[in-house]
Tab-separated table of C-alpha atoms in Angstrom:
chain	number	residue	atom	x	y	z
A	20	UNK	CA	0.042	-0.013	0.164
A	21	UNK	CA	0.988	3.112	-0.734
A	22	UNK	CA	3.246	4.495	2.299
A	23	UNK	CA	0.939	8.038	1.959
A	24	UNK	CA	-1.999	6.738	2.117
A	25	UNK	CA	-1.553	4.233	5.039
A	26	UNK	CA	-0.256	7.104	7.403
A	27	UNK	CA	-3.393	9.146	8.357
A	28	UNK	CA	-1.242	12.360	9.922
A	29	UNK	CA	0.523	12.440	6.383
A	30	UNK	CA	-2.941	13.032	4.571
A	31	UNK	CA	-4.202	15.507	7.738
A	32	UNK	CA	-0.427	17.317	6.461
A	33	UNK	CA	-1.499	17.424	2.615
A	34	UNK	CA	-5.317	19.007	3.528
A	35	UNK	CA	-3.936	21.237	5.663
A	36	UNK	CA	-1.694	23.012	2.972
A	37	UNK	CA	-2.156	26.143	2.560
A	38	UNK	CA	-1.158	28.928	-0.057
A	39	UNK	CA	-1.326	32.772	-0.046
A	40	UNK	CA	-4.534	32.810	-2.893
A	41	UNK	CA	-4.524	36.557	-2.249
A	42	UNK	CA	-4.083	39.472	0.125
A	43	UNK	CA	-6.484	40.495	3.515
A	44	UNK	CA	-4.589	44.269	5.214
A	45	UNK	CA	-2.771	46.027	1.844
A	46	UNK	CA	-0.671	49.461	2.377
A	47	UNK	CA	0.168	51.027	-0.572
A	48	UNK	CA	3.111	52.239	-2.821
A	49	UNK	CA	6.244	53.219	-1.631
A	50	UNK	CA	8.704	55.613	-3.440
A	51	UNK	CA	12.304	56.171	-2.572
A	52	UNK	CA	14.598	58.638	-4.032
A	53	UNK	CA	17.943	58.763	-3.449
A	54	UNK	CA	19.326	62.675	-2.487
A	55	UNK	CA	22.597	63.980	-1.155
A	56	UNK	CA	23.662	62.672	1.514
A	57	UNK	CA	21.429	58.836	1.498
A	58	UNK	CA	18.224	57.814	1.080
A	59	UNK	CA	14.480	59.582	1.444
A	60	UNK	CA	11.864	57.707	1.393
A	61	UNK	CA	7.795	57.805	1.789
A	62	UNK	CA	5.034	55.615	2.384
A	63	UNK	CA	1.409	56.767	3.838
A	64	UNK	CA	0.237	54.707	6.554
A	65	UNK	CA	-2.862	53.311	5.510
A	66	UNK	CA	-3.812	49.880	5.593
A	67	UNK	CA	-7.221	48.543	3.007
A	68	UNK	CA	-9.473	45.602	4.522
A	69	UNK	CA	-10.214	44.917	-0.123
A	70	UNK	CA	-10.786	47.917	-0.683
A	71	UNK	CA	-12.443	49.300	3.196
A	72	UNK	CA	-9.489	51.324	4.111
A	73	UNK	CA	-9.042	50.386	7.879
A	74	UNK	CA	-6.433	50.580	9.659
A	75	UNK	CA	-4.764	54.001	9.668
A	76	UNK	CA	-1.844	54.124	11.548
A	77	UNK	CA	0.035	51.249	9.253
A	78	UNK	CA	3.429	51.944	9.400
A	79	UNK	CA	5.160	50.367	6.510
A	80	UNK	CA	8.993	51.532	7.193
A	81	UNK	CA	11.185	50.260	9.215
A	82	UNK	CA	15.622	50.194	10.240
A	83	UNK	CA	16.521	47.227	8.644
A	84	UNK	CA	20.526	46.750	10.937
A	85	UNK	CA	22.794	49.523	11.244
A	86	UNK	CA	23.147	50.841	7.448
A	87	UNK	CA	19.716	50.105	5.512
A	88	UNK	CA	15.503	50.701	6.134
A	89	UNK	CA	12.650	48.694	4.390
A	90	UNK	CA	9.374	50.349	3.105
A	91	UNK	CA	7.100	47.577	1.514
A	92	UNK	CA	3.258	47.642	-0.345
A	93	UNK	CA	1.099	44.930	0.392
A	94	UNK	CA	-0.184	42.354	2.259
A	95	UNK	CA	1.148	43.275	5.943
A	96	UNK	CA	0.781	40.447	7.729
A	97	UNK	CA	4.032	38.889	4.884
A	98	UNK	CA	5.553	42.542	5.474
A	99	UNK	CA	5.871	41.351	8.920
A	100	UNK	CA	7.434	37.783	7.854
A	101	UNK	CA	9.728	39.573	6.457
A	102	UNK	CA	10.809	41.646	9.657
A	103	UNK	CA	10.881	38.283	11.330
A	104	UNK	CA	13.123	36.794	8.659
A	105	UNK	CA	15.488	39.412	8.813
A	106	UNK	CA	15.720	40.140	12.319
A	107	UNK	CA	16.447	36.739	12.518
A	108	UNK	CA	19.746	37.155	10.042
A	109	UNK	CA	20.924	40.525	11.591
A	110	UNK	CA	20.461	38.633	15.095
A	111	UNK	CA	23.062	36.243	13.722
A	112	UNK	CA	24.667	38.641	11.805
A	113	UNK	CA	25.591	39.904	14.567
A	114	UNK	CA	26.896	37.315	17.012
A	115	UNK	CA	30.019	36.494	14.724
A	116	UNK	CA	31.104	39.816	16.353
A	117	UNK	CA	33.906	39.991	13.674
A	118	UNK	CA	33.146	44.120	13.686
A	119	UNK	CA	31.791	43.648	9.968
A	120	UNK	CA	27.748	43.980	9.236
A	121	UNK	CA	25.336	43.929	6.471
A	122	UNK	CA	24.979	46.459	3.969
A	123	UNK	CA	22.332	47.267	2.220
A	124	UNK	CA	23.250	45.796	-0.828
A	125	UNK	CA	23.532	42.284	1.229
A	126	UNK	CA	19.918	42.930	2.446
A	127	UNK	CA	18.388	43.384	-1.448
A	128	UNK	CA	19.848	40.230	-2.299
A	129	UNK	CA	18.988	38.336	0.191
A	130	UNK	CA	15.344	40.016	0.146
A	131	UNK	CA	15.500	38.634	-3.574
A	132	UNK	CA	16.503	34.810	-2.980
A	133	UNK	CA	13.641	34.497	-0.074
A	134	UNK	CA	10.864	36.227	-1.978
A	135	UNK	CA	11.696	33.874	-5.471
A	136	UNK	CA	11.646	31.043	-3.145
A	137	UNK	CA	8.409	31.252	-2.124
A	138	UNK	CA	7.827	32.149	-5.968
A	139	UNK	CA	8.503	29.153	-6.903
A	140	UNK	CA	6.694	28.218	-4.215
A	141	UNK	CA	3.840	28.766	-5.187
A	142	UNK	CA	3.423	29.935	-1.888
A	143	UNK	CA	4.775	34.132	-2.114
A	144	UNK	CA	4.960	36.897	0.699
A	145	UNK	CA	3.209	39.135	-1.865
A	146	UNK	CA	4.691	42.525	-1.069
A	147	UNK	CA	6.502	44.769	-2.876
A	148	UNK	CA	9.816	46.104	-1.375
A	149	UNK	CA	11.998	49.014	-1.457
A	150	UNK	CA	15.312	48.765	0.170
A	151	UNK	CA	18.019	51.606	1.195
A	152	UNK	CA	20.669	52.793	2.121
A	153	UNK	CA	24.231	53.984	2.918
A	154	UNK	CA	27.109	52.109	3.888
A	155	UNK	CA	31.168	53.351	3.438
A	156	UNK	CA	29.217	56.207	1.519
A	157	UNK	CA	27.797	54.355	-0.838
A	158	UNK	CA	24.461	54.804	-1.169
A	159	UNK	CA	22.543	52.102	-2.182
A	160	UNK	CA	18.695	51.313	-3.868
A	161	UNK	CA	17.069	48.551	-4.470
A	162	UNK	CA	13.318	47.450	-4.868
A	163	UNK	CA	12.248	43.773	-5.556
A	164	UNK	CA	8.653	42.155	-6.275
A	165	UNK	CA	7.189	39.422	-5.315
A	166	UNK	CA	7.827	36.725	-7.910
A	167	UNK	CA	11.978	37.705	-7.016
A	168	UNK	CA	12.017	40.771	-10.037
A	169	UNK	CA	14.728	43.594	-8.703
A	170	UNK	CA	17.004	45.971	-9.504
A	171	UNK	CA	18.566	49.026	-8.468
A	172	UNK	CA	17.424	53.382	-9.745
A	173	UNK	CA	18.331	55.865	-8.266
A	174	UNK	CA	14.488	56.690	-7.119
A	175	UNK	CA	12.519	53.462	-6.935
A	176	UNK	CA	8.410	53.393	-6.787
A	177	UNK	CA	5.786	50.676	-5.856
A	178	UNK	CA	2.681	49.530	-6.764
A	179	UNK	CA	0.742	52.912	-8.325
A	180	UNK	CA	3.496	54.624	-7.664
A	181	UNK	CA	5.266	52.755	-10.013
A	182	UNK	CA	2.737	54.838	-12.682
A	183	UNK	CA	2.097	57.936	-11.669
A	184	UNK	CA	4.836	59.066	-8.981
A	185	UNK	CA	8.146	57.486	-10.986
A	186	UNK	CA	6.999	60.110	-14.296
A	187	UNK	CA	7.657	63.568	-11.759
A	188	UNK	CA	11.238	61.601	-10.810
A	189	UNK	CA	12.077	60.911	-13.959
A	190	UNK	CA	11.413	64.694	-14.624
A	191	UNK	CA	12.496	66.257	-11.264
A	192	UNK	CA	15.152	63.954	-9.522
A	193	UNK	CA	19.093	64.891	-10.079
A	194	UNK	CA	21.742	64.093	-8.041
A	195	UNK	CA	22.508	66.565	-5.950
A	196	UNK	CA	18.990	66.743	-4.165
A	197	UNK	CA	18.670	69.165	-0.997
A	198	UNK	CA	16.937	66.823	2.430
A	199	UNK	CA	14.581	70.346	1.723
A	200	UNK	CA	14.240	69.468	-1.952
A	201	UNK	CA	13.719	65.847	-2.051
A	202	UNK	CA	11.106	66.010	1.215
A	203	UNK	CA	9.124	68.321	-1.697
A	204	UNK	CA	9.669	66.125	-4.311
A	205	UNK	CA	8.391	63.114	-2.534
A	206	UNK	CA	5.668	65.595	-1.010
A	207	UNK	CA	4.699	65.678	-4.441
A	208	UNK	CA	4.716	61.853	-5.485
A	209	UNK	CA	1.993	61.279	-2.811
A	210	UNK	CA	-0.334	64.497	-3.894
A	211	UNK	CA	-0.601	62.916	-6.897
A	212	UNK	CA	-1.127	59.011	-5.282
A	213	UNK	CA	-3.456	60.696	-2.751
A	214	UNK	CA	-5.354	62.096	-5.471
A	215	UNK	CA	-5.682	59.541	-7.742
A	216	UNK	CA	-4.902	56.085	-6.105
A	217	UNK	CA	-8.277	55.285	-4.036
A	218	UNK	CA	-6.519	53.027	-1.373
A	219	UNK	CA	-4.350	56.260	0.189
A	220	UNK	CA	-4.745	58.103	2.861
A	221	UNK	CA	-3.714	61.715	3.605
A	222	UNK	CA	-1.911	60.173	6.671
A	223	UNK	CA	1.787	59.951	5.936
A	224	UNK	CA	5.558	59.307	7.051
A	225	UNK	CA	9.198	59.957	4.763
A	226	UNK	CA	12.173	58.339	6.139
A	227	UNK	CA	15.356	59.444	5.253
A	228	UNK	CA	19.395	56.901	6.421
A	229	UNK	CA	22.331	58.788	5.902
A	230	UNK	CA	25.328	57.204	7.279
A	231	UNK	CA	24.480	58.365	11.471
A	232	UNK	CA	21.479	56.507	10.508
A	233	UNK	CA	17.985	56.643	10.444
A	234	UNK	CA	15.234	58.739	11.660
A	235	UNK	CA	11.515	57.975	10.009
A	236	UNK	CA	8.937	61.116	10.556
A	237	UNK	CA	5.753	61.157	13.048
A	238	UNK	CA	3.055	60.894	10.769
A	239	UNK	CA	1.371	64.150	9.571
A	240	UNK	CA	-0.986	65.372	6.465
A	241	UNK	CA	-0.085	67.055	3.194
A	242	UNK	CA	-2.213	70.103	2.447
A	243	UNK	CA	-5.079	69.768	-0.671
A	244	UNK	CA	-7.352	71.132	-3.212
A	245	UNK	CA	-10.555	69.407	-4.665
A	246	UNK	CA	-11.381	72.075	-6.392
A	247	UNK	CA	-9.977	70.920	-9.567
A	248	UNK	CA	-12.127	71.448	-12.457
A	249	UNK	CA	-12.193	67.307	-13.631
A	250	UNK	CA	-12.897	66.941	-9.591
A	251	UNK	CA	-15.530	68.750	-10.283
A	252	UNK	CA	-17.363	67.366	-12.698
A	253	UNK	CA	-15.870	63.507	-12.972
A	254	UNK	CA	-18.509	62.128	-16.229
A	255	UNK	CA	-18.209	65.121	-18.359
A	256	UNK	CA	-16.398	64.768	-22.053
A	257	UNK	CA	-18.264	60.514	-21.148
A	258	UNK	CA	-20.983	60.671	-21.347
A	259	UNK	CA	-22.502	57.229	-22.581
A	260	UNK	CA	-19.659	55.526	-21.209
A	261	UNK	CA	-20.663	53.412	-17.391
């Protein structure tokens, strides 16, 4: 007799095997840019349950070790799982106590392997991640998707931000961006997303990482203007469409 059929426990374990078929509570876009002294990152604090804006105080940017900053969009519980993996990684690295520590390039590389590994098990971690950092004067900014697609760039964005924010960043980003100009640029992008992305909320944080370490701002709101004519009559010119 087949060994799987002879053991009722193995039948249970097969039946109980679960996959992430769709995300439950999700965060929307994260935007990251290089600036003169390091990396700036922005994300709002909304957690959507389907299309319901269920949670309004979800922190989606976290420091990782001494040199890295991680932002995530997508499933919040999967992000928490990734943070657990990274805590373990950083702890293991610190236990060597050899005067060296993992930099952003290594952490990004690790995340690409984790995401691609889970994708190959058909049980992905349902996130898009932005990883930035500074080590030995070198700035690093990269992204990785839920199926392991990854790249580095001077500015990156996830989710809706990839469509709506990156064109602005391509036009206005430059290498010697000051901290103040970098924050203004991120706020401009976040405002566009607030107008156009139904999952965005007007409560955001901006984080920076330099050689000195990570600073994450207190949550704050942007000034908005909803009096644009396109907002007053959104269906004009679209008669007959549903």
